[in-house]
Short mmCIF file of C-alpha atoms in Angstrom, two decimals:
data_model
loop_
_atom_site.label_atom_id
_atom_site.label_comp_id
_atom_site.label_asym_id
_atom_site.label_seq_id
_atom_site.Cartn_x
_atom_site.Cartn_y
_atom_site.Cartn_z
CA MET A 195 113.89 102.72 85.00
CA PRO A 196 113.81 99.91 87.05
CA THR A 197 112.35 100.34 90.58
CA HIS A 198 113.15 98.16 93.98
CA ALA A 199 110.83 96.46 95.90
CA PRO A 200 111.28 97.37 99.77
CA ILE A 201 112.45 94.73 101.27
CA ASN A 202 112.69 95.67 105.13
CA TYR A 203 109.88 95.84 105.77
CA GLY A 204 109.58 91.66 104.79
CA LEU A 205 112.30 91.43 106.92
CA ARG A 206 111.01 93.35 110.17
CA ALA A 207 108.17 91.92 109.81
CA LEU A 208 108.83 88.40 109.32
CA ALA A 209 111.95 87.94 110.80
CA MET A 210 112.81 85.30 108.24
CA VAL A 211 115.06 85.32 104.60
CA VAL A 212 112.89 86.94 101.93
CA LEU A 213 113.57 85.30 98.98
CA LEU A 214 111.53 88.20 97.16
CA VAL A 215 110.87 87.39 93.78
CA ALA A 216 110.79 90.84 92.00
CA VAL A 217 110.40 92.97 89.11
CA ALA A 218 111.20 95.28 86.95
CA ALA A 219 111.11 96.38 83.35
CA CYS A 220 114.91 95.65 82.88
CA SER A 221 116.58 92.39 83.22
CA ARG A 222 120.36 93.35 83.31
CA THR A 223 119.68 94.96 86.90
CA PRO A 224 122.37 92.96 89.52
CA ALA A 225 120.60 90.86 91.25
CA THR A 226 122.42 90.75 94.18
CA GLY A 227 123.24 92.69 97.03
CA VAL A 228 119.94 95.12 96.77
CA GLY A 229 118.93 94.61 100.71
CA ASN A 230 120.24 97.13 103.00
CA LEU A 231 121.33 95.37 105.52
CA GLY A 232 124.68 97.13 105.73
CA PRO A 233 128.31 96.70 104.12
CA GLY A 234 130.46 92.66 104.43
CA GLY A 235 129.09 89.68 103.10
CA GLY A 236 128.46 88.62 105.96
CA ALA A 237 129.02 85.08 107.74
CA PRO A 238 127.97 81.66 105.98
CA GLY A 239 124.00 81.04 106.35
CA SER A 240 123.03 84.50 107.74
CA GLN A 241 120.65 86.59 105.70
CA GLN A 242 123.40 89.21 104.51
CA GLU A 243 125.56 86.27 103.25
CA PHE A 244 122.35 85.31 101.59
CA LEU A 245 121.37 89.14 99.97
CA VAL A 246 125.07 89.79 99.46
CA SER A 247 126.52 85.67 97.77
CA VAL A 248 123.24 84.69 95.66
CA GLY A 249 120.99 87.59 95.56
CA ASP A 250 117.33 87.66 96.60
CA ARG A 251 115.24 88.92 93.68
CA VAL A 252 115.43 87.45 90.31
CA PHE A 253 114.05 90.00 87.41
CA PHE A 254 111.27 89.33 84.40
CA GLU A 255 111.25 91.05 80.96
CA THR A 256 108.23 94.18 81.00
CA ASP A 257 104.75 92.11 81.09
CA SER A 258 106.95 88.44 80.67
CA SER A 259 106.76 85.66 83.42
CA SER A 260 109.39 84.12 81.48
CA LEU A 261 112.56 83.70 83.59
CA THR A 262 115.90 84.70 82.23
CA SER A 263 118.91 82.53 82.02
CA THR A 264 120.43 85.21 85.14
CA ALA A 265 116.90 84.77 86.64
CA THR A 266 117.04 80.72 86.55
CA ALA A 267 120.79 80.74 87.87
CA THR A 268 119.98 83.06 90.87
CA LEU A 269 117.19 80.74 92.13
CA ASP A 270 119.43 77.57 91.46
CA LYS A 271 121.59 79.45 94.23
CA GLN A 272 119.01 80.32 95.98
CA ALA A 273 117.71 76.75 96.02
CA ALA A 274 120.87 75.07 97.44
CA TRP A 275 121.65 77.93 99.79
CA LEU A 276 118.10 77.23 101.54
CA ASN A 277 118.45 74.08 100.92
CA GLN A 278 121.49 74.13 103.25
CA TYR A 279 120.37 76.42 105.95
CA GLY A 280 116.99 74.90 106.05
CA ASN A 281 116.02 76.68 109.45
CA TYR A 282 114.29 79.53 107.57
CA ARG A 283 110.74 80.57 106.70
CA ILE A 284 110.86 81.76 102.87
CA LEU A 285 108.23 84.16 101.60
CA ILE A 286 108.21 84.16 98.46
CA GLU A 287 106.96 87.47 96.59
CA GLY A 288 105.46 88.56 92.88
CA HIS A 289 105.72 92.13 91.48
CA ALA A 290 105.18 94.06 88.55
CA ASP A 291 106.13 97.09 87.23
CA GLU A 292 103.59 99.67 88.07
CA ARG A 293 103.23 101.08 84.81
CA GLY A 294 100.62 98.77 83.93
CA THR A 295 97.14 98.19 84.70
CA ARG A 296 95.98 97.29 87.81
CA GLU A 297 94.03 93.85 87.71
CA TYR A 298 96.78 92.60 85.02
CA ASN A 299 99.72 93.44 87.35
CA ILE A 300 97.97 91.71 90.51
CA ALA A 301 97.53 88.37 88.25
CA LEU A 302 101.31 89.23 86.05
CA GLY A 303 102.69 89.16 89.86
CA ALA A 304 100.93 86.60 91.21
CA ARG A 305 102.09 84.18 88.38
CA ARG A 306 105.92 85.02 88.68
CA ALA A 307 105.78 84.23 92.57
CA CYS A 308 104.07 81.00 91.45
CA ASP A 309 106.57 80.32 88.72
CA CYS A 310 109.75 80.66 90.79
CA GLY A 311 108.06 79.26 93.49
CA GLN A 312 107.83 75.80 91.54
CA LEU A 313 111.03 76.51 89.90
CA SER A 314 113.29 77.25 92.99
CA GLY A 315 113.83 73.78 93.20
CA VAL A 316 113.76 74.36 97.14
CA ALA A 317 112.70 71.84 99.12
CA ARG A 318 109.19 72.66 100.25
CA ARG A 319 108.53 69.21 102.18
CA GLN A 320 111.31 69.40 104.64
CA ARG A 321 109.96 72.26 105.45
CA PRO A 322 106.65 73.14 107.20
CA ALA A 323 103.46 74.84 105.07
CA HIS A 324 103.92 78.18 107.16
CA HIS A 325 107.84 78.35 106.54
CA PHE A 326 107.11 78.79 102.65
CA GLU A 327 104.66 81.16 101.76
CA ILE A 328 103.39 82.76 98.18
CA VAL A 329 102.62 86.86 98.27
CA ARG A 330 101.17 87.75 95.02
CA GLN A 331 100.54 91.20 95.62
CA GLY A 332 102.45 94.48 93.95
CA THR A 333 104.33 97.06 91.69
CA ALA A 334 107.68 97.64 91.60
CA SER A 335 107.57 99.56 94.73
CA GLY A 336 106.07 96.82 96.59
CA HIS A 337 102.45 98.87 95.96
CA LEU A 338 99.47 99.38 93.69
CA MET B 227 90.45 105.37 95.72
CA ALA B 228 91.56 108.37 97.97
CA GLU B 229 95.61 108.21 98.01
CA SER B 230 97.51 110.24 100.38
CA GLY B 231 100.61 109.47 102.23
CA PRO B 232 104.38 109.01 100.78
CA LYS B 233 104.44 106.50 97.70
CA ALA B 234 106.38 103.80 99.03
CA ASN B 235 103.10 103.35 100.99
CA ARG B 236 100.26 104.86 100.20
CA VAL B 237 96.90 104.71 102.00
CA LYS B 238 94.17 103.88 99.56
CA ARG B 239 90.62 104.55 100.95
CA LEU B 240 87.36 103.79 99.58
CA ALA B 241 86.34 107.47 98.78
CA ILE B 242 82.52 108.31 96.98
CA MET B 243 82.27 112.16 95.71
CA ASP B 244 79.87 114.30 93.26
CA GLN B 245 81.12 113.65 89.78
CA ASP B 246 82.85 117.27 89.68
CA GLY B 247 84.35 116.36 92.64
CA ALA B 248 81.90 118.38 95.60
CA ASN B 249 80.80 116.62 98.82
CA SER B 250 83.40 113.55 98.63
CA GLN B 251 83.39 111.12 101.46
CA TYR B 252 85.48 108.57 102.95
CA LEU B 253 83.94 104.42 102.97
CA THR B 254 87.18 103.26 104.43
CA GLU B 255 89.12 103.85 106.92
CA GLY B 256 92.35 102.69 105.03
CA ARG B 257 93.91 99.97 107.08
CA THR B 258 93.99 97.85 104.59
CA LEU B 259 95.02 98.47 100.77
CA ALA B 260 91.07 98.60 98.69
CA LEU B 261 91.51 99.30 95.00
CA THR B 262 88.47 98.88 92.02
CA PRO B 263 85.91 99.75 93.53
CA ARG B 264 82.71 99.42 90.64
CA PHE B 265 78.58 99.98 91.34
CA SER B 266 75.99 98.22 91.74
CA PRO B 267 73.12 99.20 88.94
CA ASN B 268 70.85 100.32 91.59
CA ASN B 269 74.47 102.08 93.04
CA ASP B 270 73.47 100.19 96.22
CA LEU B 271 77.10 97.88 96.88
CA VAL B 272 80.05 98.41 95.35
CA SER B 273 82.20 95.66 94.72
CA TYR B 274 86.36 96.47 94.62
CA MET B 275 89.05 94.22 95.81
CA ASN B 276 90.66 94.45 99.60
CA PHE B 277 94.12 92.93 100.34
CA ASP B 278 93.06 91.98 104.24
CA ASP B 279 95.04 89.24 104.13
CA GLY B 280 98.35 89.86 102.17
CA ASN B 281 96.19 88.24 98.97
CA PRO B 282 93.73 90.19 97.18
CA GLN B 283 90.12 89.11 97.51
CA VAL B 284 86.42 90.85 95.86
CA TYR B 285 84.34 92.16 99.01
CA LEU B 286 81.04 94.04 98.66
CA LEU B 287 80.32 97.36 100.41
CA GLN B 288 76.75 98.35 101.19
CA LEU B 289 76.47 102.11 100.96
CA SER B 290 72.99 102.13 102.95
CA THR B 291 74.21 100.48 105.53
CA GLY B 292 78.07 100.63 105.70
CA GLN B 293 78.56 96.80 105.44
CA GLN B 294 81.02 94.93 104.50
CA ARG B 295 81.69 91.30 103.18
CA ARG B 296 83.66 89.36 101.48
CA LEU B 297 82.33 87.54 98.06
CA GLY B 298 83.56 84.54 99.15
CA SER B 299 86.77 81.68 99.35
CA PHE B 300 87.64 80.70 96.32
CA GLY B 301 91.02 80.40 95.36
CA ALA B 302 94.48 82.36 96.25
CA MET B 303 93.01 85.08 94.94
CA THR B 304 90.12 87.27 93.72
CA PHE B 305 89.66 90.11 92.02
CA ALA B 306 88.34 92.59 89.07
CA PRO B 307 84.99 92.61 89.78
CA ARG B 308 81.62 93.73 87.72
CA PHE B 309 78.32 93.67 88.14
CA SER B 310 75.84 92.13 86.09
CA PRO B 311 73.81 94.80 83.99
CA ASP B 312 71.21 93.34 86.11
CA GLY B 313 72.69 93.51 89.63
CA GLY B 314 72.35 89.73 90.47
CA ARG B 315 75.91 88.35 89.31
CA ILE B 316 79.42 89.49 89.74
CA ALA B 317 82.04 88.47 87.10
CA PHE B 318 85.10 87.78 88.79
CA SER B 319 89.15 86.67 88.58
CA VAL B 320 90.23 83.73 90.28
CA GLU B 321 94.21 83.18 90.86
CA ALA B 322 95.10 79.62 91.73
CA SER B 323 98.66 78.87 90.77
CA GLY B 324 99.60 81.70 88.78
CA ALA B 325 96.77 80.83 86.39
CA THR B 326 93.46 83.61 86.16
CA ASN B 327 90.22 82.76 84.89
CA LEU B 328 86.98 84.37 85.15
CA TYR B 329 83.92 83.66 87.43
CA SER B 330 80.78 84.65 87.81
CA ILE B 331 78.62 84.43 91.48
CA ALA B 332 75.09 85.15 92.63
CA VAL B 333 75.56 88.05 94.26
CA ALA B 334 73.29 86.40 97.19
CA GLY B 335 75.70 83.64 97.23
CA GLY B 336 75.99 79.57 96.51
CA GLN B 337 78.19 78.47 93.93
CA PRO B 338 80.84 80.34 91.30
CA THR B 339 79.76 79.59 87.83
CA GLN B 340 83.19 78.99 85.54
CA LEU B 341 83.76 80.97 82.32
CA THR B 342 87.25 80.53 81.20
CA SER B 343 89.90 77.89 81.82
CA GLY B 344 93.48 77.44 80.83
CA GLY B 345 96.81 78.71 82.06
CA ALA B 346 96.80 82.56 80.90
CA ILE B 347 95.62 85.59 82.20
CA ASP B 348 92.02 86.60 81.70
CA THR B 349 90.81 88.91 83.82
CA GLY B 350 88.74 92.52 83.66
CA PRO B 351 85.58 91.03 82.68
CA SER B 352 82.60 93.75 81.40
CA TYR B 353 79.25 92.86 80.82
CA SER B 354 77.91 94.21 77.93
CA PRO B 355 74.60 96.32 78.72
CA ASP B 356 71.99 93.49 77.99
CA GLY B 357 73.39 90.44 79.85
CA SER B 358 74.55 88.37 76.84
CA ARG B 359 78.15 88.57 76.72
CA ILE B 360 81.89 89.60 78.63
CA ILE B 361 84.18 91.82 77.36
CA PHE B 362 87.73 90.75 78.84
CA GLU B 363 91.32 90.82 78.81
CA SER B 364 93.83 87.75 78.43
CA ASP B 365 97.08 87.14 77.93
CA ARG B 366 96.50 83.59 76.15
CA GLY B 367 97.50 84.85 72.82
CA GLY B 368 100.89 85.94 73.71
CA SER B 369 100.16 89.67 75.19
CA PRO B 370 96.96 91.25 77.23
CA GLN B 371 93.87 91.18 74.38
CA LEU B 372 90.95 92.10 74.57
CA TYR B 373 88.15 88.99 73.41
CA MET B 374 84.16 88.50 73.53
CA MET B 375 82.24 85.89 74.70
CA ALA B 376 79.08 85.01 76.27
CA ALA B 377 78.11 85.74 79.55
CA GLY B 378 77.98 82.09 80.60
CA GLY B 379 81.62 81.58 79.33
CA GLY B 380 82.51 79.04 76.66
CA GLN B 381 84.37 80.73 73.40
CA ALA B 382 86.03 83.79 73.27
CA GLN B 383 87.11 86.31 70.15
CA ARG B 384 89.98 88.39 70.40
CA ILE B 385 88.12 91.68 69.25
CA SER B 386 91.82 94.16 69.44
CA PHE B 387 94.49 94.12 67.02
CA GLY B 388 96.19 97.72 66.99
CA GLN B 389 99.34 97.96 67.89
CA GLY B 390 100.40 97.37 71.92
CA THR B 391 98.34 95.96 74.42
CA TYR B 392 94.74 96.47 75.82
CA SER B 393 93.43 96.32 79.14
CA THR B 394 90.44 97.29 81.37
CA PRO B 395 87.84 97.32 78.80
CA VAL B 396 84.36 98.81 79.84
CA TRP B 397 81.37 98.35 78.19
CA ALA B 398 79.27 101.95 77.33
CA PRO B 399 75.87 101.65 78.53
CA LYS B 400 74.37 102.26 75.71
CA GLY B 401 76.50 98.85 74.29
CA ASP B 402 77.47 100.95 71.56
CA LEU B 403 81.09 101.08 72.57
CA ILE B 404 84.33 99.34 74.29
CA ALA B 405 86.04 102.37 76.97
CA PHE B 406 89.89 100.54 77.39
CA THR B 407 93.78 101.14 78.17
CA ARG B 408 96.32 100.48 75.71
CA GLN B 409 99.56 100.48 76.45
CA SER B 410 102.32 101.06 73.21
CA GLY B 411 105.44 102.16 72.34
CA GLY B 412 105.79 103.40 76.33
CA GLN B 413 102.47 105.31 76.51
CA PHE B 414 98.95 104.78 78.19
CA SER B 415 95.95 105.70 75.81
CA ILE B 416 92.73 105.91 76.76
CA GLY B 417 90.61 104.90 73.72
CA ILE B 418 87.36 103.27 72.41
CA MET B 419 85.72 101.22 70.33
CA ASN B 420 83.54 99.44 68.45
CA PRO B 421 82.10 96.13 69.96
CA ASP B 422 82.90 93.92 66.97
CA GLY B 423 86.81 95.68 67.38
CA SER B 424 86.49 98.36 64.38
CA GLY B 425 86.27 102.01 64.48
CA GLU B 426 89.17 102.28 67.51
CA ARG B 427 90.22 105.82 68.27
CA MET B 428 92.96 106.68 70.95
CA LEU B 429 90.72 109.95 73.04
CA TYR B 430 94.08 110.60 75.75
CA THR B 431 97.69 109.69 75.92
CA SER B 432 100.16 110.29 78.64
CA PHE B 433 103.03 108.64 80.55
CA HIS B 434 100.43 106.32 82.75
CA ALA B 435 96.48 106.35 82.01
CA GLU B 436 94.45 104.20 83.10
CA GLY B 437 90.69 102.21 84.31
CA PRO B 438 88.43 103.88 82.03
CA THR B 439 84.65 104.05 83.54
CA TRP B 440 82.09 105.54 81.67
CA ALA B 441 79.16 108.44 82.26
CA PRO B 442 75.41 106.83 82.72
CA ASN B 443 75.02 108.88 79.20
CA GLY B 444 77.79 106.92 77.92
CA ARG B 445 79.35 110.29 76.08
CA VAL B 446 82.09 110.85 78.81
CA ILE B 447 84.99 108.74 79.80
CA MET B 448 86.78 109.84 83.83
CA PHE B 449 90.02 107.48 84.26
CA PHE B 450 93.11 108.25 86.56
CA GLN B 451 96.55 109.82 85.17
CA ASP B 452 99.63 109.27 86.76
CA PRO B 453 102.29 111.31 86.23
CA GLY B 454 105.32 109.30 87.28
CA GLY B 455 107.84 110.12 89.95
CA ASN B 456 106.62 110.64 93.37
CA ASP B 457 103.81 112.25 92.75
CA GLY B 458 100.11 110.67 92.43
CA PRO B 459 97.72 109.98 90.71
CA ARG B 460 94.43 112.39 89.69
CA LEU B 461 91.05 111.65 88.20
CA LYS B 462 90.55 113.49 84.42
CA SER B 463 86.75 113.04 82.59
CA VAL B 464 87.35 113.49 78.29
CA ASP B 465 84.15 113.07 75.36
CA ILE B 466 84.29 110.35 73.16
CA TRP B 467 85.52 112.91 70.54
CA GLY B 468 89.09 113.46 72.71
CA ARG B 469 87.98 116.66 73.82
CA ASN B 470 87.10 118.23 77.04
CA VAL B 471 89.81 116.72 78.77
CA LEU B 472 89.04 118.41 82.90
CA THR B 473 91.39 117.40 86.13
CA ILE B 474 89.02 116.94 88.58
CA PRO B 475 89.44 118.20 91.47
CA THR B 476 90.17 115.91 94.90
CA GLU B 477 91.71 116.79 98.08
CA THR B 478 93.93 113.91 97.99
CA TYR B 479 95.25 111.81 94.98
CA ALA B 480 93.02 109.51 93.39
CA SER B 481 92.34 106.59 90.63
CA ASP B 482 90.18 104.17 89.90
CA PRO B 483 87.17 105.63 89.49
CA ALA B 484 83.73 104.06 88.81
CA TRP B 485 80.76 106.52 87.73
CA SER B 486 77.43 105.29 89.64
CA GLY B 487 74.63 104.93 87.90
CA LEU B 488 71.61 107.67 87.81
CA ARG B 489 69.89 107.57 91.15
CA SER B 490 66.45 107.47 90.07
#
C-alpha cells in the first residue's frame, strides 16, 4: 500500500512550493492532486496549480532509485513550471517505504532526492542557494 | 528508542533499561528524531544518529555525564555508527550527492578514513570482535547484500546469496555468527549465518522485523517488530535456535535495541 508523505508541514513551515519527491511501493499511484489545499485548479502560478496540474511528487519502484517514465514526465513538467514561476523556493524530499531497514532507507531517500534534484532541470543557477534545498529523510509517512 | 505519539508525528527518545524491560530511563528529550543507538564496548558512550538539522548526523552521548556532541562534519548526512571492539574508532556511513560510503574515525577526533568508494549505498558496518574485519551491507550488485572487507577498507567480498535482500549485519560477540535482517517475499526475517556466508538460518519472520543486536553471551538476539498499521514497534528476543521468542515489556513503543556489553 502506498502511503503519502504529509505535505502540509512543509508548506506551513517553509511557505513555499514543495517539490516533493516521495515514494511508494506502487509507481502507478496518480501523481497529481495529492496535496490537500482544497478544491479547484488554482490560479496560474499558484501552489494549487502546481499541485493539481503539475504534480508535486514522483514515485519509485520498491528498493529502486530509477525514475519511471511517468516520474520523468512529472519532473519535466515541474521543471517547466518552476522555471516559469521563479519566485518559489524549492524543497526536494526523498522518501522510502517504511517497510525497509532504517539505515538503508535513509541512504535510499537521499539518493532519490539527489537524483531528482539533478534531473529535474530546474534552473538552479538563477536561484539563491537557499531556494533549492534537498532534504534526505524519511519513510513514506515522512518519518522513520 | 522509546516511541510515542501518532504515527505521522512520532516522538523517538533514547531510553535505557534493564534487559528485561525494567528500570527504564530516558536519555534524550525527544525534541529531535534520534535512531540506532549503539554502546561503546566499555558502555560509557552511546553513538546514535540524530536529525537535529533536518539531515541525520552521528552523535555521541556520554552516559556518565549526559554530554552529547556531534561526531564531526563530513558529507550531507552521517549515519549507521558502530564502535570498533577496542572502543577507539567508529565506523559509519557518509552520504554525499546520493552516494553512501563507509568511513571510520577515531572517537577522540581527527580525520576520517574512507573505507569504501563508488556510487552505491554502503551502510550498516559492524566490526569483527578481533577488530580485523568489517561486515556491511551494500547495493553495489543491484540489491542490498552483505559484504566483508578488512577493517581498513579495500576489496570486499559478498557473503549473502539467499533469496531477497540482506541488511543490518551485526557480528556476534564471540565472532562465530553474523545476525542480519532479510527481506524476502514481502516478509522480514531475523537470521544468522557464519561469517563466510554458510549455514544461514532464519530465526523469526514477520510483516516487519528489523535490527538485531546480540546479548553478550552470543546466544540471544533482540530486535524490533512492527505489526504495521497504526500500531507501533515492540522489542522481541529469540535465541539462536529460533526458540524462546519473548516480547520485552516497555512503557511505550520501542525500536532499535542495542544490548550493552557485560558490566565489569
